[in-house]
Every structure is written in C-alpha cells, then in structure tokens.
C-alpha cells in the first residue's frame, strides 16, 4: 500500500481569496532573471490589518515577490496594486506608505541606533518619533552603541524599527528572525503583534513554520514560483476531506490483515510505520478499529493520534511539487 496523497485543503484561486479591504492585490505575477524564472504565477491579496505570511523553500521566489510589491523590482507580467495603485505608475503613492525590512540589511559600522533612526526619519514627511521607536523595540539602552557592537537580535530589531520609522501602512519584513536565539525570536514575535495592533498591515517572509503558525492570520506557501497553498493556518493544517490518521502497534503475532482491519469500511489506507502501522480513514476510523480490536479481545500496544502540523503540510506540498517535475 502507498501513502495517500494528502491534498491540500487550501485554494490557489485568487478569486476565492478576495479580501474585504485589500491593501495589496497581486494577480498572476511573473518575474525571470535572464533565463531563471523566479516567479511563475503568483496571485494573492492582503487585507488591511492582517499579518500575512509567505513561506517557501530557499529560492522559491518569496523575496522576489515582496520586492516587486515594495517596488524595488519590476515584474515581467501580472497586475500589482498596493494601496489601490500600481506602484510602477505611482511610485510616490507607495514609497512613504510601505516600510521594508530586507534580508541582511546592514548599516555603516559606527552608526548608532539613535543616529540611524534620526537619519531615516529625515526622509519622511511625517516620521515616527525615533525615541518612541527605540522604546517600542527595546533599544533604549543600546541607543548610542555602534551598529557593529549590537547583538544579532538588536540589529534585527533596529532593522524593524527602520522599516517602521516612516509610519508605514504596510510593513514588509523579510526573514524577520533568522539568526536569532529562541528568546529573541519570541520577543520579536511579541513586537510584531504590537506593531499590528497599532494598525500596520504586515507581510512576513519566513522559513519558520512555528513563526508562521503563531503570528500569521493567513499564509501563502510558494513553491518553485507558484502558489502551492493559501489560507489560514487552521485551514492549511485541517485534515483534508475529513480524513483522520493514527498509528497503531499490535501485540506480537497480530497484523491488521490477520484481524481483518483492512476490510473495515472506515479504513482507506494502512502503511507500515516503525513497529506498527499508520491507519488512514474516515472521521470514524479510530473508533471502528478500536471496536474491532476489542471484539477480538486484542489490546493494542500503542495508539497514537496526531494532527498535521504546518511543517507536515509544507513538506507534503514541496514533495508533491518535486514529484511533478
Ligand atoms: P530564499 O529563501 O533563499 O531567500 P526566496 O524564496 O526568497 O529564497 P528569491 O530570492 O526570490 O527566492 O529567488 C528566486 C530565484 O531567483 C532563486 O533561484 C534565485 O537564485 C534567483 N534570483 C534571485 N535574485 C536574482 C538575481 N538578482 N539574479 C539572478 N537570479 C536571481
């Protein structure tokens, strides 16, 4: 028997993801770097006040997508609307209203957080108070420390502060917590929630499933330049078609076939897994198997139920795409 393909519950149709008050609308985005197609066909909307996550393996096309939204790159095809306008046609409309924290942004080594924030604030007509940002980001005590002497977490928080200094309506944060220790990551998550609570829409590019699951209202998984899944974390991890899975270990001398478990109508699939088997079936599969075992006086060695994590979903999606190639 083979493992059933666990189809994603999420939709890739942009029309099915219409949002009431979209601040970003992207339709059929396409971008190639010479002969390397980075983004093949990506469509999504981000609603005002959302934390929208973009997940994907290395090279999937995440950064290219957000850089086009931020008007830092030009698309080869597709429609892009940011705050109601095409950023290419009206760059000024977008420039001061979208804050961007890009991967690996570095500053000149001797500049301090206070100086950097004051400098960046001068570029905007109505900037945030640098002192308030230092406080919000927990950087007051390091405000006069040279950039080179800041810890990784402090540099990261400074780059978020710089993305926020222009009082953006949309903040695009790429690889928010890469390189941070677990405590710094959690602190940063709390900070992002506070920023969202202040009314900013956040687009978060991340490799981390826990981060996406914890922070994002909706997620898009990009795989090889196309949208592999789009939905809330709950939608993405829901059992597809109401199917349930559990693992069962039987006492020596028994097998699912010898007990007739493979013939139960609730069971659709049984695959060997370690010392036991993984059962897949309808939402009644677990009680059906337990009753059948009990009827034959067999006490299972182990029963383990589990729900899919976002990581399971991600691996399924990426594997399925590789199989297609
Ligand atoms: P990562 O998680 O590694 O940052 P990503 O999902 O953000 O990856 P992109 O940075 O958008 O992916 O890159 C998509 C593809 O386009 C990759 O194969 C990358 O090597 C390629 N690419 C990105 N930028 C350029 C460029 N300036 N010139 C040529 N190829 C590029």
Tab-separated table of C-alpha atoms and ligand atoms in Angstrom:
chain	number	residue	atom	x	y	z
A	1	UNK	CA	0.000	0.000	0.000
A	2	UNK	CA	1.132	3.517	-0.596
A	3	UNK	CA	0.647	6.595	1.473
A	4	UNK	CA	-2.306	8.512	0.109
A	5	UNK	CA	-1.501	11.885	-1.327
A	6	UNK	CA	-2.743	14.319	1.224
A	7	UNK	CA	-4.207	17.022	-0.925
A	8	UNK	CA	-4.083	20.487	0.475
A	9	UNK	CA	-7.292	21.961	1.716
A	10	UNK	CA	-6.229	25.387	0.683
A	11	UNK	CA	-7.087	27.011	-2.553
A	12	UNK	CA	-4.777	28.607	-5.034
A	13	UNK	CA	-7.521	30.561	-6.713
A	14	UNK	CA	-7.101	34.290	-6.234
A	15	UNK	CA	-10.825	34.876	-6.605
A	16	UNK	CA	-11.568	32.572	-3.699
A	17	UNK	CA	-9.286	34.635	-1.503
A	18	UNK	CA	-10.867	38.041	-2.052
A	19	UNK	CA	-10.478	40.190	0.979
A	20	UNK	CA	-12.853	42.902	2.100
A	21	UNK	CA	-10.319	45.697	2.269
A	22	UNK	CA	-7.218	44.611	0.367
A	23	UNK	CA	-4.138	46.788	0.681
A	24	UNK	CA	-2.170	44.519	-1.646
A	25	UNK	CA	-3.559	42.741	-4.716
A	26	UNK	CA	-1.278	40.651	-6.864
A	27	UNK	CA	-2.540	38.744	-9.881
A	28	UNK	CA	-0.527	36.313	-11.984
A	29	UNK	CA	2.816	37.826	-11.062
A	30	UNK	CA	5.739	36.690	-13.180
A	31	UNK	CA	9.435	37.523	-12.981
A	32	UNK	CA	12.556	35.994	-14.513
A	33	UNK	CA	16.211	36.866	-14.067
A	34	UNK	CA	17.581	36.184	-17.553
A	35	UNK	CA	16.634	32.523	-18.119
A	36	UNK	CA	15.928	31.796	-14.441
A	37	UNK	CA	12.210	32.052	-13.757
A	38	UNK	CA	11.953	33.168	-10.121
A	39	UNK	CA	8.172	33.750	-10.001
A	40	UNK	CA	5.945	31.869	-12.468
A	41	UNK	CA	2.407	32.664	-11.404
A	42	UNK	CA	1.650	34.136	-8.000
A	43	UNK	CA	-1.694	35.675	-7.013
A	44	UNK	CA	-2.786	36.813	-3.552
A	45	UNK	CA	-4.452	39.584	-1.625
A	46	UNK	CA	-3.539	41.020	1.751
A	47	UNK	CA	-6.267	42.619	3.822
A	48	UNK	CA	-5.785	45.727	5.924
A	49	UNK	CA	-4.550	44.868	9.413
A	50	UNK	CA	-3.532	41.308	8.569
A	51	UNK	CA	-0.291	39.576	9.319
A	52	UNK	CA	0.185	37.762	6.026
A	53	UNK	CA	2.928	35.127	5.884
A	54	UNK	CA	4.852	33.995	2.841
A	55	UNK	CA	6.514	30.617	3.259
A	56	UNK	CA	8.675	28.618	0.913
A	57	UNK	CA	11.934	26.767	0.493
A	58	UNK	CA	15.154	28.547	-0.493
A	59	UNK	CA	14.835	30.045	-3.939
A	60	UNK	CA	11.058	29.585	-4.097
A	61	UNK	CA	10.513	33.199	-5.141
A	62	UNK	CA	9.465	34.806	-1.856
A	63	UNK	CA	11.890	37.717	-1.797
A	64	UNK	CA	11.345	38.468	-5.460
A	65	UNK	CA	7.600	38.650	-4.823
A	66	UNK	CA	7.832	41.065	-1.895
A	67	UNK	CA	10.498	43.161	-3.578
A	68	UNK	CA	8.134	43.686	-6.511
A	69	UNK	CA	5.329	44.633	-4.124
A	70	UNK	CA	7.701	47.107	-2.458
A	71	UNK	CA	8.555	48.481	-5.917
A	72	UNK	CA	12.201	47.519	-5.573
A	73	UNK	CA	11.985	45.281	-8.634
A	74	UNK	CA	9.926	45.325	-11.813
A	75	UNK	CA	7.644	42.427	-12.701
A	76	UNK	CA	7.708	40.883	-16.170
A	77	UNK	CA	3.980	40.213	-16.044
A	78	UNK	CA	0.874	40.320	-13.888
A	79	UNK	CA	-1.047	43.036	-12.076
A	80	UNK	CA	0.080	44.584	-8.815
A	81	UNK	CA	-1.896	47.005	-6.739
A	82	UNK	CA	-0.567	48.414	-3.494
A	83	UNK	CA	-2.874	50.719	-1.549
A	84	UNK	CA	-5.046	50.980	-4.633
A	85	UNK	CA	-2.407	51.894	-7.196
A	86	UNK	CA	0.134	50.191	-9.422
A	87	UNK	CA	3.446	51.008	-7.704
A	88	UNK	CA	5.205	51.360	-11.082
A	89	UNK	CA	2.754	54.003	-12.241
A	90	UNK	CA	2.645	55.955	-9.000
A	91	UNK	CA	5.814	55.206	-7.016
A	92	UNK	CA	5.406	58.219	-4.739
A	93	UNK	CA	1.997	56.996	-3.542
A	94	UNK	CA	3.560	53.788	-2.323
A	95	UNK	CA	7.047	54.870	-1.290
A	96	UNK	CA	6.243	56.544	2.007
A	97	UNK	CA	3.434	54.165	2.929
A	98	UNK	CA	5.292	50.873	2.651
A	99	UNK	CA	8.158	50.109	5.030
A	100	UNK	CA	10.590	47.384	4.092
A	101	UNK	CA	12.976	45.333	6.164
A	102	UNK	CA	15.017	43.318	3.717
A	103	UNK	CA	17.208	40.292	4.273
A	104	UNK	CA	20.688	41.049	5.555
A	105	UNK	CA	20.366	44.795	5.546
A	106	UNK	CA	23.494	46.235	7.084
A	107	UNK	CA	24.367	49.693	8.207
A	108	UNK	CA	27.654	51.503	8.399
A	109	UNK	CA	29.512	50.042	11.400
A	110	UNK	CA	29.874	53.144	13.575
A	111	UNK	CA	26.337	54.480	13.278
A	112	UNK	CA	24.215	54.083	16.406
A	113	UNK	CA	20.539	53.089	16.518
A	114	UNK	CA	19.549	56.620	17.548
A	115	UNK	CA	21.533	58.187	14.702
A	116	UNK	CA	20.265	55.686	12.139
A	117	UNK	CA	16.657	56.256	13.130
A	118	UNK	CA	17.047	60.053	13.053
A	119	UNK	CA	18.709	59.833	9.647
A	120	UNK	CA	15.964	57.620	8.179
A	121	UNK	CA	13.240	59.717	9.823
A	122	UNK	CA	14.516	62.728	7.884
A	123	UNK	CA	13.488	61.028	4.612
A	124	UNK	CA	9.797	61.027	5.514
A	125	UNK	CA	7.247	63.835	5.736
A	126	UNK	CA	5.622	62.624	8.949
A	127	UNK	CA	8.002	60.175	10.611
A	128	UNK	CA	7.571	58.266	13.823
A	129	UNK	CA	9.455	59.714	16.787
A	130	UNK	CA	12.820	57.866	16.856
A	131	UNK	CA	12.780	57.872	20.661
A	132	UNK	CA	9.374	56.195	20.726
A	133	UNK	CA	10.614	53.538	18.309
A	134	UNK	CA	13.723	52.906	20.389
A	135	UNK	CA	11.429	52.320	23.325
A	136	UNK	CA	8.952	50.163	21.384
A	137	UNK	CA	11.769	47.989	20.101
A	138	UNK	CA	13.513	47.759	23.473
A	139	UNK	CA	16.622	49.509	22.168
A	140	UNK	CA	16.825	52.490	24.552
A	141	UNK	CA	19.781	51.087	26.454
A	142	UNK	CA	21.694	50.422	23.254
A	143	UNK	CA	20.596	53.614	21.501
A	144	UNK	CA	24.116	55.062	21.451
A	145	UNK	CA	26.020	51.842	20.752
A	146	UNK	CA	27.790	51.427	17.408
A	147	UNK	CA	25.917	49.144	14.979
A	148	UNK	CA	28.892	46.760	14.857
A	149	UNK	CA	28.698	46.250	18.631
A	150	UNK	CA	24.995	45.346	18.685
A	151	UNK	CA	23.943	41.711	19.103
A	152	UNK	CA	22.194	39.921	16.242
A	153	UNK	CA	18.831	40.417	17.921
A	154	UNK	CA	19.450	44.118	18.476
A	155	UNK	CA	20.494	44.601	14.845
A	156	UNK	CA	17.352	42.794	13.780
A	157	UNK	CA	15.166	44.976	15.990
A	158	UNK	CA	16.868	48.071	14.629
A	159	UNK	CA	16.136	46.966	11.068
A	160	UNK	CA	12.472	46.524	12.017
A	161	UNK	CA	12.496	49.991	13.593
A	162	UNK	CA	13.931	51.416	10.369
A	163	UNK	CA	11.140	49.748	8.400
A	164	UNK	CA	8.611	51.431	10.713
A	165	UNK	CA	10.102	54.906	11.027
A	166	UNK	CA	8.132	56.329	8.103
A	167	UNK	CA	4.842	55.323	9.784
A	168	UNK	CA	4.040	52.854	7.002
A	169	UNK	CA	0.589	51.417	6.448
A	170	UNK	CA	2.250	48.214	5.261
A	171	UNK	CA	5.454	46.755	6.699
A	172	UNK	CA	7.238	44.081	4.672
A	173	UNK	CA	9.553	42.032	6.838
A	174	UNK	CA	11.836	39.510	5.124
A	175	UNK	CA	13.450	36.811	7.262
A	176	UNK	CA	12.414	38.524	10.446
A	177	UNK	CA	14.029	36.219	12.980
A	178	UNK	CA	16.703	34.370	11.021
A	179	UNK	CA	19.803	34.080	13.192
A	180	UNK	CA	18.075	34.995	16.449
A	181	UNK	CA	18.145	32.874	19.587
A	182	UNK	CA	14.828	31.419	20.824
A	183	UNK	CA	14.212	34.168	23.379
A	184	UNK	CA	14.978	36.941	20.896
A	185	UNK	CA	12.639	35.289	18.385
A	186	UNK	CA	9.814	35.247	20.905
A	187	UNK	CA	10.475	38.858	21.856
A	188	UNK	CA	10.371	39.804	18.184
A	189	UNK	CA	7.058	37.989	17.704
A	190	UNK	CA	5.573	39.982	20.589
A	191	UNK	CA	6.843	43.139	18.980
A	192	UNK	CA	5.285	42.289	15.616
A	193	UNK	CA	1.936	41.722	17.295
A	194	UNK	CA	2.201	45.121	18.959
A	195	UNK	CA	3.003	46.734	15.617
A	196	UNK	CA	-0.012	45.055	14.037
A	197	UNK	CA	-2.178	46.154	16.953
A	198	UNK	CA	-1.133	49.713	16.154
A	199	UNK	CA	-2.861	49.309	12.757
A	200	UNK	CA	0.013	48.344	10.450
A	201	UNK	CA	-0.537	45.560	7.892
A	202	UNK	CA	2.378	43.152	7.960
A	203	UNK	CA	3.755	40.927	5.228
A	204	UNK	CA	6.149	38.458	6.740
A	205	UNK	CA	8.519	36.302	4.711
A	206	UNK	CA	9.712	33.377	6.762
A	207	UNK	CA	11.275	29.926	6.689
A	208	UNK	CA	9.945	29.076	10.121
A	209	UNK	CA	6.718	27.115	10.459
A	210	UNK	CA	6.332	27.886	14.160
A	211	UNK	CA	6.674	31.580	13.449
A	212	UNK	CA	4.117	31.413	10.653
A	213	UNK	CA	1.669	29.369	12.701
A	214	UNK	CA	1.995	31.595	15.732
A	215	UNK	CA	1.903	35.012	14.053
A	216	UNK	CA	0.114	34.913	10.733
A	217	UNK	CA	-3.590	35.388	10.088
A	218	UNK	CA	-3.153	33.883	6.642
A	219	UNK	CA	-0.321	32.187	4.847
A	220	UNK	CA	0.796	31.605	1.318
A	221	UNK	CA	3.191	28.792	0.503
A	222	UNK	CA	5.215	29.471	-2.639
A	223	UNK	CA	6.931	26.557	-4.293
A	224	UNK	CA	9.078	26.954	-7.364
A	225	UNK	CA	7.486	30.274	-8.248
A	226	UNK	CA	3.838	29.231	-7.906
A	227	UNK	CA	1.325	29.372	-5.068
A	228	UNK	CA	1.156	25.896	-3.562
A	229	UNK	CA	-1.330	26.811	-0.816
A	230	UNK	CA	-3.111	29.838	0.575
A	231	UNK	CA	-5.273	30.053	3.691
A	232	UNK	CA	-5.349	30.459	7.446
A	233	UNK	CA	-3.027	28.222	9.468
A	234	UNK	CA	-6.113	26.287	10.605
A	235	UNK	CA	-7.298	25.794	7.019
A	236	UNK	CA	-3.885	24.625	5.903
A	237	UNK	CA	-3.479	22.107	8.711
A	238	UNK	CA	-7.071	20.809	8.708
A	239	UNK	CA	-7.429	17.148	7.818
A	240	UNK	CA	-8.217	17.073	4.099
A	241	UNK	CA	-11.681	15.758	3.271
A	242	UNK	CA	-12.283	14.976	6.951
A	243	UNK	CA	-9.695	12.190	6.862
A	244	UNK	CA	-8.093	11.017	10.074
A	245	UNK	CA	-4.772	9.326	10.697
A	246	UNK	CA	-3.396	7.427	13.673
A	247	UNK	CA	-0.643	4.989	14.464
A	248	UNK	CA	-1.244	1.567	15.935
A	249	UNK	CA	1.133	-1.022	17.354
A	250	UNK	CA	-0.250	-4.548	17.870
A	251	UNK	CA	0.913	-7.318	20.201
A	252	UNK	CA	3.265	-9.877	18.598
A	253	UNK	CA	1.566	-12.365	16.290
A	254	UNK	CA	-1.101	-9.948	15.054
A	255	UNK	CA	-1.303	-7.816	11.940
A	256	UNK	CA	-4.030	-5.544	10.549
A	257	UNK	CA	-4.804	-8.166	7.892
A	258	UNK	CA	-4.960	-11.073	10.349
A	259	UNK	CA	-7.501	-9.095	12.373
A	260	UNK	CA	-9.500	-8.029	9.314
A	261	UNK	CA	-8.835	-4.338	9.983
A	262	UNK	CA	-8.019	-3.695	6.314
A	263	UNK	CA	-11.556	-4.784	5.428
A	264	UNK	CA	-13.274	-2.210	7.665
A	265	UNK	CA	-15.207	0.307	5.537
A	266	UNK	CA	-13.857	3.211	7.621
A	267	UNK	CA	-10.233	2.308	6.747
A	268	UNK	CA	-8.907	3.653	3.458
A	269	UNK	CA	-5.207	3.011	3.862
A	270	UNK	CA	-2.729	1.157	6.091
A	271	UNK	CA	1.027	1.645	5.795
A	272	UNK	CA	3.805	0.111	7.928
A	273	UNK	CA	5.351	2.702	10.271
A	274	UNK	CA	8.142	1.741	12.656
A	275	UNK	CA	6.968	-1.039	14.959
A	276	UNK	CA	3.347	-0.575	13.869
A	277	UNK	CA	1.158	0.836	11.144
A	278	UNK	CA	-0.324	4.171	10.144
A	279	UNK	CA	-4.058	3.963	9.540
A	280	UNK	CA	-5.906	6.496	7.432
A	281	UNK	CA	-9.642	6.619	7.022
A	282	UNK	CA	-12.855	8.475	7.615
A	283	UNK	CA	-13.565	10.524	10.731
A	284	UNK	CA	-14.819	7.245	12.291
A	285	UNK	CA	-11.678	5.227	11.575
A	286	UNK	CA	-10.282	5.271	15.117
A	287	UNK	CA	-13.429	4.076	16.950
A	288	UNK	CA	-14.072	1.476	14.223
A	289	UNK	CA	-10.607	-0.046	14.668
A	290	UNK	CA	-10.796	0.065	18.469
A	291	UNK	CA	-14.191	-1.670	18.463
A	292	UNK	CA	-12.926	-4.326	16.011
A	293	UNK	CA	-9.880	-4.997	18.211
A	294	UNK	CA	-11.988	-5.145	21.357
A	295	UNK	CA	-14.398	-7.571	19.675
A	296	UNK	CA	-11.469	-9.929	19.105
A	297	UNK	CA	-10.039	-9.452	22.605
A	298	UNK	CA	-6.868	-7.738	21.281
A	299	UNK	CA	-5.407	-4.918	23.345
A	300	UNK	CA	-3.198	-2.634	21.228
A	301	UNK	CA	0.361	-1.998	22.396
A	302	UNK	CA	0.083	1.647	21.395
A	303	UNK	CA	-2.312	4.054	19.732
A	304	UNK	CA	-1.047	7.481	18.773
A	305	UNK	CA	-3.226	10.131	17.227
A	306	UNK	CA	-1.813	13.267	15.782
A	307	UNK	CA	-2.931	16.311	13.868
A	308	UNK	CA	-0.968	17.694	10.972
A	309	UNK	CA	1.423	20.476	11.749
A	310	UNK	CA	2.140	23.262	9.327
A	311	UNK	CA	5.505	21.600	8.801
A	312	UNK	CA	3.793	18.361	7.656
A	313	UNK	CA	1.715	20.364	5.195
A	314	UNK	CA	4.767	22.220	3.934
A	315	UNK	CA	6.730	19.010	3.373
A	316	UNK	CA	3.767	17.411	1.559
A	317	UNK	CA	3.384	20.398	-0.729
A	318	UNK	CA	7.032	20.705	-1.585
A	319	UNK	CA	7.440	16.941	-2.101
A	320	UNK	CA	4.432	16.788	-4.355
A	321	UNK	CA	5.846	19.554	-6.490
A	322	UNK	CA	9.178	17.739	-6.778
A	323	UNK	CA	7.329	14.600	-7.868
A	324	UNK	CA	5.646	16.547	-10.624
A	325	UNK	CA	8.964	17.625	-12.160
B	1	LIG	P1	15.452	32.478	-0.023
B	1	LIG	O1	14.543	31.890	0.958
B	1	LIG	O2	16.670	31.635	-0.275
B	1	LIG	O3	15.756	33.909	0.197
B	1	LIG	P2	13.411	33.159	-1.977
B	1	LIG	O4	12.238	32.279	-1.895
B	1	LIG	O5	13.322	34.492	-1.342
B	1	LIG	O6	14.699	32.386	-1.465
B	1	LIG	P3	14.210	34.551	-4.354
B	1	LIG	O7	15.312	35.274	-3.644
B	1	LIG	O8	13.033	35.317	-4.777
B	1	LIG	O9	13.737	33.283	-3.530
B	1	LIG	O10	14.850	33.848	-5.617
B	1	LIG	C1	14.120	33.050	-6.525
B	1	LIG	C2	15.082	32.511	-7.581
B	1	LIG	O11	15.595	33.567	-8.351
B	1	LIG	C3	16.289	31.790	-6.996
B	1	LIG	O12	16.586	30.696	-7.819
B	1	LIG	C4	17.365	32.834	-7.033
B	1	LIG	O13	18.626	32.207	-7.171
B	1	LIG	C5	17.009	33.611	-8.267
B	1	LIG	N1	17.421	35.027	-8.152
B	1	LIG	C6	17.064	35.897	-7.174
B	1	LIG	N2	17.588	37.115	-7.390
B	1	LIG	C7	18.302	37.006	-8.538
B	1	LIG	C8	19.104	37.929	-9.299
B	1	LIG	N3	19.248	39.199	-8.926
B	1	LIG	N4	19.712	37.450	-10.414
B	1	LIG	C9	19.552	36.176	-10.806
B	1	LIG	N5	18.810	35.255	-10.146
B	1	LIG	C10	18.207	35.653	-9.021
